[in-house]
Amino acid sequence: MKTAIKSTLAVAATAAAIAGVAAVPSIVSAYSRPLYSYQQANEGAIKNITFNSIKVVDTDAAWAKKNGLEMPLLGNETNFVGAREDTGINAGAQNVWEGSNITAEDGKTYIVRLYVHNNASGGDANTALDTQVRFYVPYGSATTQTVNGWLRSSNATPNTYSDTVNFNSANGSPFHLEYVSGSALLENGGFAKGNGVKLTDTITNQGNPSNKAEDEWTTIGYYGLDGKIPGCYKYINYVSIRVKAVYDYDFTVDKKVRVVGDTDKSWKESVEVKVGDKVEFQFQYLNTSKYNQAGVVVRDLLPSNLRYVEGSTIVYNGNHPNGVKLDTDDVINGGVNIGSYDGNANAYIRITAEVVDDNLACGSNTLINWAQVRVGDTVVKDDARVHLNKVCETPTPPDEPTPEEPEEPTVVPELPTTGPTAIAGGVIAAGSIATAAGYYIASRRQLR
C-alpha cells in the first residue's frame, strides 16, 4: 500500500559513489524492473541508465548516517506518480503527495505530479536520451478515477515506466475529472528552476485533439526541452498537471404554481392571473441517487412584474413535514442552503409573489419564474409560468375636418385701357388669389 510522500525542488545531497557492492539483495517490483536500496545505489549497483528504481529499506538510514549522507526526500521511487490538493500554497519540502489514494472532494482542484530521476551516477556522463512523459486522465463518471503517468527514455533499461494514483469519491457519489487547460508544468534545478516551464496540453489525452496516444508524449529535459536527463539526484525533474473533481450528482427539480385564494388548490405548470393577484410558487428537489448530497442550495429567480412577498419562503422536508418558515429571503438573492439529503430524499420550497404592473406590455404577457437547485457544481432548473392580459385604452382619433369651399372670386370691373402694363398687372393679381386658394385646400387635405 502506498503512503503519503513528500518532495521538493530543492536539490538533494548527491551521494558519493563508494566502491563495492552491498550485500543487501535487490528488490523485484511489480513494474518488472530491478529495484535498489539507497545503499546499493550509492555503492555502484546500478550499472545501466534506469529511472525511479530506488526503494529505501530499513538499513539505509543507519548506513547513510555512518557515511555522512542525507536520506533522499522521496524514499521509495516506485510510487513516482502522486497527487495533492491545490491549495494555492507551495510548501516545498512540506508538500504531502498521496502516492496511491486521494479523496476527491467536489469542485476542488488537485495537482498530479510525476517524479523523474535518472538513477545512474556520473551526471552528464550517464545522460538519458529522448526522455518523454505523458498522463492519462480518464473520461466518464465513476466513484474511483485512476490517473496514469508514463515515463520513457530511448537508452534506459527498461525503456518505459508507469505508475498510477487513484482519486476516490468522498461520499460514494460518481464524479469525473477535468484536466485544467494550461496547467502542465516542468520543474527542475536547471533551466526550469523557479517558477518552472509550461508544457503543452497535449501531455494528456484530454488536452490532445488527435486522440492518438503517441501524440501525447511530451519531451522534457534538464538543460532544455531536448530529452536529456543527466544521472544523479541533482538532476531530478518534476512534471505536473492539474485536474478538477466534478461530482455528477443525480437529482431533479419540478416547479409548479397556483393562484392564492383560488378554489382550485392544485399545482399547475401555468395559471391565468390579473394585476393584483397573488400566486404561490412551489418546486421540489429530489435526490434520485443512492448517495448523500450535501449543501443543497435552492434559488428562485422571479421575473419583473412578479414581486416577492417578504418572509414567504417555506421549506418542507423530512425534518419539517409541516414546513418551516425561513428567517431569510436569500432564496431570491443568490440562494439558500437547505442542508443534506440522503438518496431518494426530497424537499419542497414555496414562496409567494404578487402580480404587479411595473413594465407590462399591452396585450398578452407571459411571466416565467425559474427554480434553480445546485449541488456542488451541478445545477438543475425548471420553470412555471403566469399569463395575463393587459388591456390598454385606444385613444379616439380627432374628427376629420371638412375642407372649406373657396369663395367665388370677385369680379373686377373692366379697367380703362391705359396700355399693356396696367392690364398685365390685373392678371397677376387674379392669378395670385387662385394660387393661394389652391394651397389652402391642399393643406386641409393633409389632416385626413
Tab-separated table of C-alpha atoms in Angstrom:
chain	number	residue	atom	x	y	z
A	1	MET	CA	0.000	0.000	0.000
A	2	LYS	CA	1.273	3.409	-0.903
A	3	THR	CA	1.813	6.020	1.760
A	4	ALA	CA	1.969	9.798	1.792
A	5	ILE	CA	5.166	11.017	0.182
A	6	LYS	CA	6.921	14.360	0.250
A	7	SER	CA	9.111	16.107	-2.279
A	8	THR	CA	10.665	19.446	-3.149
A	9	LEU	CA	12.586	21.124	-5.932
A	10	ALA	CA	15.489	21.585	-3.562
A	11	VAL	CA	18.449	19.584	-4.753
A	12	ALA	CA	19.053	16.550	-2.584
A	13	ALA	CA	22.591	15.854	-1.491
A	14	THR	CA	24.374	13.810	-4.121
A	15	ALA	CA	25.793	10.687	-2.579
A	16	ALA	CA	29.376	9.895	-3.358
A	17	ALA	CA	29.875	6.571	-5.058
A	18	ILE	CA	31.503	4.006	-2.790
A	19	ALA	CA	33.408	1.094	-4.191
A	20	GLY	CA	31.996	-2.363	-3.853
A	21	VAL	CA	28.515	-3.822	-3.989
A	22	ALA	CA	26.355	-4.009	-0.877
A	23	ALA	CA	25.151	-7.360	0.388
A	24	VAL	CA	21.553	-6.086	0.546
A	25	PRO	CA	19.643	-8.071	-2.115
A	26	SER	CA	17.915	-6.269	-4.956
A	27	ILE	CA	14.120	-5.927	-4.734
A	28	VAL	CA	11.946	-7.035	-7.642
A	29	SER	CA	8.934	-4.763	-8.226
A	30	ALA	CA	5.603	-5.231	-9.908
A	31	TYR	CA	6.857	-2.941	-12.653
A	32	SER	CA	9.225	-5.662	-13.916
A	33	ARG	CA	12.400	-3.806	-13.169
A	34	PRO	CA	15.067	-4.333	-10.523
A	35	LEU	CA	14.900	-2.049	-7.503
A	36	TYR	CA	17.848	-0.951	-5.394
A	37	SER	CA	18.241	0.167	-1.818
A	38	TYR	CA	19.724	3.579	-1.161
A	39	GLN	CA	22.940	1.902	-0.039
A	40	GLN	CA	23.135	-0.205	-3.196
A	41	ALA	CA	22.589	2.816	-5.432
A	42	ASN	CA	25.452	4.647	-3.737
A	43	GLU	CA	27.769	1.659	-3.844
A	44	GLY	CA	27.546	1.311	-7.614
A	45	ALA	CA	24.980	-1.462	-8.010
A	46	ILE	CA	23.152	0.420	-10.780
A	47	LYS	CA	25.108	-0.308	-13.967
A	48	ASN	CA	22.632	0.982	-16.571
A	49	ILE	CA	20.524	4.076	-17.050
A	50	THR	CA	17.289	3.405	-15.229
A	51	PHE	CA	14.574	5.587	-13.714
A	52	ASN	CA	12.804	5.678	-10.362
A	53	SER	CA	14.261	2.366	-9.176
A	54	ILE	CA	15.389	3.188	-5.640
A	55	LYS	CA	13.449	1.753	-2.709
A	56	VAL	CA	14.669	2.711	0.742
A	57	VAL	CA	14.968	-0.195	3.195
A	58	ASP	CA	15.296	-0.215	6.988
A	59	THR	CA	19.115	-0.408	6.992
A	60	ASP	CA	19.575	2.616	4.729
A	61	ALA	CA	19.167	5.299	7.415
A	62	ALA	CA	21.929	3.915	9.610
A	63	TRP	CA	24.176	3.410	6.590
A	64	ALA	CA	23.597	6.988	5.388
A	65	LYS	CA	24.311	8.415	8.847
A	66	LYS	CA	27.503	6.387	9.126
A	67	ASN	CA	28.701	7.715	5.787
A	68	GLY	CA	27.623	11.323	6.404
A	69	LEU	CA	24.875	11.283	3.767
A	70	GLU	CA	21.337	12.615	3.806
A	71	MET	CA	18.447	10.327	3.034
A	72	PRO	CA	16.548	11.176	-0.169
A	73	LEU	CA	13.407	13.279	0.157
A	74	LEU	CA	11.420	10.733	-1.798
A	75	GLY	CA	12.225	7.458	-0.119
A	76	ASN	CA	10.554	4.929	-2.391
A	77	GLU	CA	10.658	5.951	-6.019
A	78	THR	CA	8.399	3.094	-7.075
A	79	ASN	CA	5.445	5.355	-6.304
A	80	PHE	CA	6.540	8.128	-8.625
A	81	VAL	CA	3.075	9.480	-9.514
A	82	GLY	CA	1.395	11.295	-6.621
A	83	ALA	CA	-1.273	13.930	-6.033
A	84	ARG	CA	-2.277	16.601	-3.559
A	85	GLU	CA	-4.954	19.272	-3.273
A	86	ASP	CA	-4.117	22.543	-4.976
A	87	THR	CA	-4.366	24.923	-2.032
A	88	GLY	CA	-2.586	27.730	-3.855
A	89	ILE	CA	0.363	27.353	-1.493
A	90	ASN	CA	3.577	25.547	-2.450
A	91	ALA	CA	5.081	24.374	0.832
A	92	GLY	CA	8.202	22.966	-0.816
A	93	ALA	CA	9.548	20.032	1.174
A	94	GLN	CA	6.400	20.088	3.316
A	95	ASN	CA	4.143	19.290	0.358
A	96	VAL	CA	2.484	15.956	1.055
A	97	TRP	CA	1.883	13.858	-2.059
A	98	GLU	CA	-0.514	10.968	-1.749
A	99	GLY	CA	1.112	8.102	-3.589
A	100	SER	CA	-1.850	5.791	-4.067
A	101	ASN	CA	-5.252	7.078	-2.964
A	102	ILE	CA	-6.573	10.571	-2.532
A	103	THR	CA	-10.074	11.637	-1.550
A	104	ALA	CA	-11.505	13.831	-4.282
A	105	GLU	CA	-13.900	16.485	-2.997
A	106	ASP	CA	-16.440	18.051	-5.301
A	107	GLY	CA	-15.223	21.174	-7.087
A	108	LYS	CA	-11.664	21.015	-5.762
A	109	THR	CA	-8.569	21.064	-7.960
A	110	TYR	CA	-5.667	18.640	-7.469
A	111	ILE	CA	-2.055	18.621	-8.643
A	112	VAL	CA	-0.860	15.327	-10.131
A	113	ARG	CA	2.940	15.089	-10.161
A	114	LEU	CA	5.283	12.707	-11.949
A	115	TYR	CA	8.775	12.302	-10.433
A	116	VAL	CA	11.669	11.751	-12.899
A	117	HIS	CA	15.033	10.541	-11.552
A	118	ASN	CA	17.786	9.032	-13.693
A	119	ASN	CA	19.319	6.680	-11.106
A	120	ALA	CA	22.650	6.290	-12.895
A	121	SER	CA	25.570	8.098	-11.302
A	122	GLY	CA	28.008	10.294	-13.171
A	123	GLY	CA	25.856	13.256	-14.181
A	124	ASP	CA	26.315	14.187	-17.852
A	125	ALA	CA	28.398	11.063	-18.420
A	126	ASN	CA	25.260	8.934	-17.987
A	127	THR	CA	22.622	11.085	-19.653
A	128	ALA	CA	19.253	9.570	-20.505
A	129	LEU	CA	18.188	10.440	-24.052
A	130	ASP	CA	14.802	11.164	-25.621
A	131	THR	CA	13.140	11.391	-22.225
A	132	GLN	CA	9.391	11.863	-22.511
A	133	VAL	CA	6.339	11.804	-20.243
A	134	ARG	CA	2.567	11.634	-20.578
A	135	PHE	CA	-0.584	11.436	-18.430
A	136	TYR	CA	-3.916	9.738	-18.920
A	137	VAL	CA	-6.922	11.410	-17.260
A	138	PRO	CA	-9.989	9.141	-17.523
A	139	TYR	CA	-13.235	10.145	-19.151
A	140	GLY	CA	-16.665	9.214	-17.836
A	141	SER	CA	-18.157	9.088	-14.371
A	142	ALA	CA	-17.244	6.667	-11.569
A	143	THR	CA	-16.681	6.514	-7.815
A	144	THR	CA	-12.949	5.907	-8.377
A	145	GLN	CA	-10.851	7.537	-11.081
A	146	THR	CA	-7.305	6.374	-11.872
A	147	VAL	CA	-4.800	8.794	-13.390
A	148	ASN	CA	-1.835	7.148	-15.136
A	149	GLY	CA	1.615	8.622	-15.598
A	150	TRP	CA	4.240	7.291	-18.022
A	151	LEU	CA	7.939	7.940	-18.466
A	152	ARG	CA	10.248	6.639	-21.184
A	153	SER	CA	13.799	7.057	-22.499
A	154	SER	CA	15.418	5.526	-25.574
A	155	ASN	CA	18.607	4.390	-23.772
A	156	ALA	CA	17.113	3.422	-20.409
A	157	THR	CA	16.623	-0.114	-19.127
A	158	PRO	CA	13.742	-0.748	-19.086
A	159	ASN	CA	12.616	1.707	-21.732
A	160	THR	CA	9.199	2.630	-20.273
A	161	TYR	CA	7.861	3.148	-16.718
A	162	SER	CA	4.331	3.668	-15.431
A	163	ASP	CA	2.558	4.443	-12.188
A	164	THR	CA	-0.923	5.488	-11.073
A	165	VAL	CA	-2.786	7.472	-8.433
A	166	ASN	CA	-6.415	6.817	-7.518
A	167	PHE	CA	-8.996	9.505	-6.801
A	168	ASN	CA	-11.856	8.250	-4.628
A	169	SER	CA	-15.269	9.771	-4.047
A	170	ALA	CA	-15.699	11.454	-0.670
A	171	ASN	CA	-19.294	10.249	-0.248
A	172	GLY	CA	-19.752	7.478	-2.792
A	173	SER	CA	-21.186	9.738	-5.482
A	174	PRO	CA	-19.893	9.256	-9.038
A	175	PHE	CA	-17.650	12.015	-10.354
A	176	HIS	CA	-15.385	12.809	-13.274
A	177	LEU	CA	-12.013	14.529	-13.591
A	178	GLU	CA	-11.422	17.525	-15.849
A	179	TYR	CA	-7.897	18.427	-16.948
A	180	VAL	CA	-7.194	22.107	-16.246
A	181	SER	CA	-6.066	23.596	-19.530
A	182	GLY	CA	-2.654	25.258	-19.430
A	183	SER	CA	-1.612	23.616	-16.159
A	184	ALA	CA	1.158	21.280	-17.416
A	185	LEU	CA	4.451	22.314	-15.806
A	186	LEU	CA	8.088	21.147	-15.711
A	187	GLU	CA	10.243	21.994	-12.673
A	188	ASN	CA	13.896	21.212	-12.016
A	189	GLY	CA	17.110	22.772	-10.761
A	190	GLY	CA	18.281	23.584	-14.288
A	191	PHE	CA	16.574	25.685	-16.945
A	192	ALA	CA	13.143	25.136	-15.287
A	193	LYS	CA	14.264	26.455	-11.896
A	194	GLY	CA	11.984	28.832	-10.006
A	195	ASN	CA	8.502	29.080	-11.491
A	196	GLY	CA	9.104	26.205	-13.874
A	197	VAL	CA	8.432	25.931	-17.601
A	198	LYS	CA	4.978	25.483	-19.133
A	199	LEU	CA	4.386	22.358	-21.198
A	200	THR	CA	1.718	21.835	-23.857
A	201	ASP	CA	-1.739	20.490	-23.050
A	202	THR	CA	-1.121	17.562	-25.377
A	203	ILE	CA	0.731	15.920	-22.482
A	204	THR	CA	-2.711	14.473	-21.565
A	205	ASN	CA	-5.360	12.669	-23.552
A	206	GLN	CA	-7.918	15.305	-22.518
A	207	GLY	CA	-5.709	18.026	-23.974
A	208	ASN	CA	-4.880	16.120	-27.147
A	209	PRO	CA	-7.225	16.807	-30.089
A	210	SER	CA	-5.747	13.987	-32.204
A	211	ASN	CA	-6.832	11.279	-29.710
A	212	LYS	CA	-3.677	9.355	-30.588
A	213	ALA	CA	-1.712	8.128	-27.574
A	214	GLU	CA	1.597	8.555	-29.393
A	215	ASP	CA	0.906	12.294	-29.782
A	216	GLU	CA	0.595	12.694	-26.015
A	217	TRP	CA	4.284	12.048	-25.285
A	218	THR	CA	5.969	15.311	-24.298
A	219	THR	CA	9.735	15.773	-24.345
A	220	ILE	CA	11.361	17.165	-21.196
A	221	GLY	CA	14.967	17.816	-20.170
A	222	TYR	CA	17.203	19.315	-17.503
A	223	TYR	CA	19.005	21.927	-19.601
A	224	GLY	CA	16.198	22.400	-22.118
A	225	LEU	CA	13.350	20.533	-23.767
A	226	ASP	CA	15.843	18.249	-25.522
A	227	GLY	CA	15.068	14.920	-23.847
A	228	LYS	CA	18.380	14.822	-21.950
A	229	ILE	CA	18.375	13.955	-18.231
A	230	PRO	CA	21.817	13.522	-16.579
A	231	GLY	CA	22.205	10.832	-13.909
A	232	CYS	CA	22.061	11.531	-10.158
A	233	TYR	CA	19.765	13.210	-7.602
A	234	LYS	CA	20.923	16.657	-8.637
A	235	TYR	CA	19.116	16.314	-11.964
A	236	ILE	CA	15.677	15.255	-10.738
A	237	ASN	CA	12.700	16.633	-12.703
A	238	TYR	CA	9.086	17.084	-11.658
A	239	VAL	CA	6.253	17.175	-14.178
A	240	SER	CA	2.778	18.151	-13.003
A	241	ILE	CA	-0.742	18.746	-14.252
A	242	ARG	CA	-3.920	19.904	-12.521
A	243	VAL	CA	-7.292	18.156	-12.565
A	244	LYS	CA	-10.651	19.236	-11.152
A	245	ALA	CA	-13.058	16.801	-9.474
A	246	VAL	CA	-16.657	17.363	-10.590
A	247	TYR	CA	-19.347	15.291	-8.907
A	248	ASP	CA	-22.080	14.044	-11.224
A	249	TYR	CA	-24.990	14.494	-8.869
A	250	ASP	CA	-28.265	12.931	-9.934
A	251	PHE	CA	-31.331	14.916	-8.888
A	252	THR	CA	-34.443	16.529	-10.343
A	253	VAL	CA	-36.301	19.830	-9.970
A	254	ASP	CA	-40.042	20.257	-10.588
A	255	LYS	CA	-41.664	23.731	-10.491
A	256	LYS	CA	-45.425	24.468	-10.128
A	257	VAL	CA	-47.695	27.486	-9.474
A	258	ARG	CA	-51.210	28.274	-8.203
A	259	VAL	CA	-53.282	31.399	-7.511
A	260	VAL	CA	-53.734	32.343	-3.850
A	261	GLY	CA	-57.405	32.159	-2.873
A	262	ASP	CA	-58.429	30.121	-5.908
A	263	THR	CA	-60.925	27.363	-5.147
A	264	ASP	CA	-58.733	25.055	-7.246
A	265	LYS	CA	-55.843	24.269	-4.901
A	266	SER	CA	-53.950	22.067	-7.364
A	267	TRP	CA	-50.456	22.970	-8.553
A	268	LYS	CA	-50.110	23.694	-12.268
A	269	GLU	CA	-47.464	24.360	-14.880
A	270	SER	CA	-49.112	27.728	-15.655
A	271	VAL	CA	-52.026	29.899	-14.467
A	272	GLU	CA	-54.059	32.878	-15.712
A	273	VAL	CA	-53.927	35.953	-13.458
A	274	LYS	CA	-54.565	39.661	-13.345
A	275	VAL	CA	-52.635	42.536	-11.805
A	276	GLY	CA	-53.060	42.477	-8.022
A	277	ASP	CA	-53.370	38.712	-7.743
A	278	LYS	CA	-51.004	36.772	-5.505
A	279	VAL	CA	-49.506	33.488	-6.652
A	280	GLU	CA	-47.664	30.709	-4.835
A	281	PHE	CA	-44.688	29.015	-6.482
A	282	GLN	CA	-43.516	25.639	-5.255
A	283	PHE	CA	-40.657	23.498	-6.503
A	284	GLN	CA	-39.469	20.064	-5.467
A	285	TYR	CA	-35.838	18.955	-5.199
A	286	LEU	CA	-35.483	15.148	-5.335
A	287	ASN	CA	-32.218	13.245	-4.805
A	288	THR	CA	-32.655	10.447	-7.362
A	289	SER	CA	-29.374	8.734	-6.481
A	290	LYS	CA	-28.499	6.389	-3.627
A	291	TYR	CA	-25.816	8.743	-2.315
A	292	ASN	CA	-25.991	11.581	0.171
A	293	GLN	CA	-25.987	15.067	-1.347
A	294	ALA	CA	-24.650	17.754	0.979
A	295	GLY	CA	-25.021	21.514	0.819
A	296	VAL	CA	-28.106	21.661	-1.415
A	297	VAL	CA	-28.612	25.285	-2.478
A	298	VAL	CA	-32.024	26.415	-3.782
A	299	ARG	CA	-32.837	29.638	-5.596
A	300	ASP	CA	-35.946	31.258	-7.080
A	301	LEU	CA	-35.479	33.692	-9.968
A	302	LEU	CA	-38.521	35.960	-10.150
A	303	PRO	CA	-39.034	37.980	-13.346
A	304	SER	CA	-40.136	41.607	-13.387
A	305	ASN	CA	-43.836	42.184	-12.626
A	306	LEU	CA	-43.778	39.418	-10.002
A	307	ARG	CA	-42.954	40.998	-6.645
A	308	TYR	CA	-41.736	38.690	-3.867
A	309	VAL	CA	-43.735	38.817	-0.637
A	310	GLU	CA	-41.175	39.248	2.128
A	311	GLY	CA	-40.911	36.410	4.636
A	312	SER	CA	-42.895	33.979	2.499
A	313	THR	CA	-40.201	31.298	1.999
A	314	ILE	CA	-41.223	27.934	3.481
A	315	VAL	CA	-39.258	24.664	3.295
A	316	TYR	CA	-40.888	21.244	3.651
A	317	ASN	CA	-38.705	18.158	4.136
A	318	GLY	CA	-38.356	15.023	6.251
A	319	ASN	CA	-37.371	17.030	9.327
A	320	HIS	CA	-40.135	19.587	8.773
A	321	PRO	CA	-43.103	17.794	7.181
A	322	ASN	CA	-45.408	20.699	8.125
A	323	GLY	CA	-42.975	23.250	6.782
A	324	VAL	CA	-40.602	25.727	8.374
A	325	LYS	CA	-40.622	29.421	7.506
A	326	LEU	CA	-37.129	30.756	6.842
A	327	ASP	CA	-35.968	33.937	8.529
A	328	THR	CA	-34.157	34.975	5.348
A	329	ASP	CA	-35.230	35.994	1.871
A	330	ASP	CA	-31.973	34.799	0.325
A	331	VAL	CA	-33.890	32.326	-1.838
A	332	ILE	CA	-34.392	35.213	-4.291
A	333	ASN	CA	-30.981	36.785	-3.592
A	334	GLY	CA	-28.421	34.238	-4.683
A	335	GLY	CA	-29.855	31.160	-2.993
A	336	VAL	CA	-30.128	29.471	0.413
A	337	ASN	CA	-28.550	26.238	1.684
A	338	ILE	CA	-31.238	23.778	2.819
A	339	GLY	CA	-28.877	21.080	4.119
A	340	SER	CA	-28.033	17.483	3.185
A	341	TYR	CA	-30.295	14.801	1.717
A	342	ASP	CA	-29.867	11.050	1.519
A	343	GLY	CA	-30.706	9.049	-1.569
A	344	ASN	CA	-34.378	9.373	-2.635
A	345	ALA	CA	-34.992	12.156	-0.097
A	346	ASN	CA	-36.656	15.383	-1.193
A	347	ALA	CA	-37.654	18.896	-0.189
A	348	TYR	CA	-40.318	21.385	-1.253
A	349	ILE	CA	-39.622	25.120	-1.357
A	350	ARG	CA	-42.549	27.545	-1.500
A	351	ILE	CA	-42.718	31.323	-1.958
A	352	THR	CA	-45.482	33.878	-2.599
A	353	ALA	CA	-45.360	36.713	-5.139
A	354	GLU	CA	-47.738	39.492	-6.159
A	355	VAL	CA	-48.563	40.302	-9.775
A	356	VAL	CA	-47.754	43.973	-10.412
A	357	ASP	CA	-47.504	46.241	-13.398
A	358	ASP	CA	-44.012	47.644	-13.465
A	359	ASN	CA	-43.456	47.399	-17.197
A	360	LEU	CA	-46.180	45.175	-18.627
A	361	ALA	CA	-46.725	45.459	-22.351
A	362	CYS	CA	-50.204	45.973	-23.763
A	363	GLY	CA	-51.816	42.684	-24.700
A	364	SER	CA	-50.729	39.156	-23.687
A	365	ASN	CA	-47.864	38.718	-21.191
A	366	THR	CA	-46.112	35.542	-20.010
A	367	LEU	CA	-44.021	35.789	-16.838
A	368	ILE	CA	-41.562	32.897	-16.426
A	369	ASN	CA	-40.381	32.002	-12.932
A	370	TRP	CA	-37.318	29.722	-12.700
A	371	ALA	CA	-36.393	27.416	-9.831
A	372	GLN	CA	-32.707	26.535	-9.580
A	373	VAL	CA	-31.046	23.869	-7.437
A	374	ARG	CA	-27.286	23.458	-7.102
A	375	VAL	CA	-25.437	20.530	-5.551
A	376	GLY	CA	-21.699	21.052	-5.820
A	377	ASP	CA	-21.031	22.247	-9.359
A	378	THR	CA	-24.165	20.597	-10.763
A	379	VAL	CA	-27.143	22.899	-11.438
A	380	VAL	CA	-30.657	21.791	-12.482
A	381	LYS	CA	-33.592	24.137	-13.080
A	382	ASP	CA	-37.261	24.149	-14.051
A	383	ASP	CA	-39.907	26.841	-14.609
A	384	ALA	CA	-43.584	27.676	-14.070
A	385	ARG	CA	-45.488	30.391	-15.968
A	386	VAL	CA	-48.001	33.114	-15.249
A	387	HIS	CA	-50.162	34.503	-18.070
A	388	LEU	CA	-52.078	37.776	-18.014
A	389	ASN	CA	-53.575	40.206	-20.476
A	390	LYS	CA	-53.138	43.956	-20.173
A	391	VAL	CA	-55.904	45.967	-21.830
A	392	CYS	CA	-54.781	49.403	-22.913
A	393	GLU	CA	-57.324	52.148	-23.904
A	394	THR	CA	-57.049	53.071	-27.572
A	395	PRO	CA	-57.086	56.897	-27.984
A	396	THR	CA	-60.065	58.261	-30.059
A	397	PRO	CA	-58.829	59.873	-33.266
A	398	PRO	CA	-59.849	63.546	-33.808
A	399	ASP	CA	-62.750	64.327	-36.142
A	400	GLU	CA	-61.659	64.707	-39.692
A	401	PRO	CA	-62.121	68.364	-40.740
A	402	THR	CA	-64.228	69.215	-43.797
A	403	PRO	CA	-62.400	71.310	-46.361
A	404	GLU	CA	-63.954	74.771	-46.777
A	405	GLU	CA	-65.244	75.747	-50.165
A	406	PRO	CA	-63.280	78.612	-51.687
A	407	GLU	CA	-65.137	81.865	-52.126
A	408	GLU	CA	-66.118	82.989	-55.542
A	409	PRO	CA	-63.515	85.355	-56.929
A	410	THR	CA	-64.510	88.996	-57.012
A	411	VAL	CA	-65.333	90.236	-60.433
A	412	VAL	CA	-63.006	93.025	-61.254
A	413	PRO	CA	-64.704	95.742	-63.286
A	414	GLU	CA	-63.260	96.400	-66.570
A	415	LEU	CA	-60.384	98.757	-66.219
A	416	PRO	CA	-59.852	101.592	-68.552
A	417	THR	CA	-57.435	100.855	-71.241
A	418	THR	CA	-54.289	102.671	-70.421
A	419	GLY	CA	-51.775	100.353	-72.020
A	420	PRO	CA	-50.285	96.861	-71.799
A	421	THR	CA	-48.669	97.364	-68.496
A	422	ALA	CA	-51.840	98.018	-66.499
A	423	ILE	CA	-53.676	95.026	-67.983
A	424	ALA	CA	-50.845	92.700	-67.165
A	425	GLY	CA	-50.945	93.818	-63.538
A	426	GLY	CA	-54.623	92.895	-63.242
A	427	VAL	CA	-53.981	89.336	-64.493
A	428	ILE	CA	-51.187	88.810	-61.989
A	429	ALA	CA	-53.461	89.853	-59.129
A	430	ALA	CA	-56.202	87.389	-60.082
A	431	GLY	CA	-53.659	84.611	-60.513
A	432	SER	CA	-52.284	85.208	-57.037
A	433	ILE	CA	-55.683	84.766	-55.418
A	434	ALA	CA	-56.354	81.485	-57.228
A	435	THR	CA	-52.970	80.110	-56.235
A	436	ALA	CA	-53.482	80.945	-52.584
A	437	ALA	CA	-56.823	79.148	-52.511
A	438	GLY	CA	-55.226	76.036	-54.035
A	439	TYR	CA	-52.589	75.847	-51.281
A	440	TYR	CA	-55.215	76.225	-48.554
A	441	ILE	CA	-57.264	73.280	-49.814
A	442	ALA	CA	-54.196	71.103	-50.191
A	443	SER	CA	-53.094	71.831	-46.622
A	444	ARG	CA	-56.523	70.914	-45.275
A	445	ARG	CA	-56.380	67.589	-47.046
A	446	GLN	CA	-53.185	66.722	-45.226
A	447	LEU	CA	-55.183	66.391	-41.952
A	448	ARG	CA	-57.171	63.374	-43.165
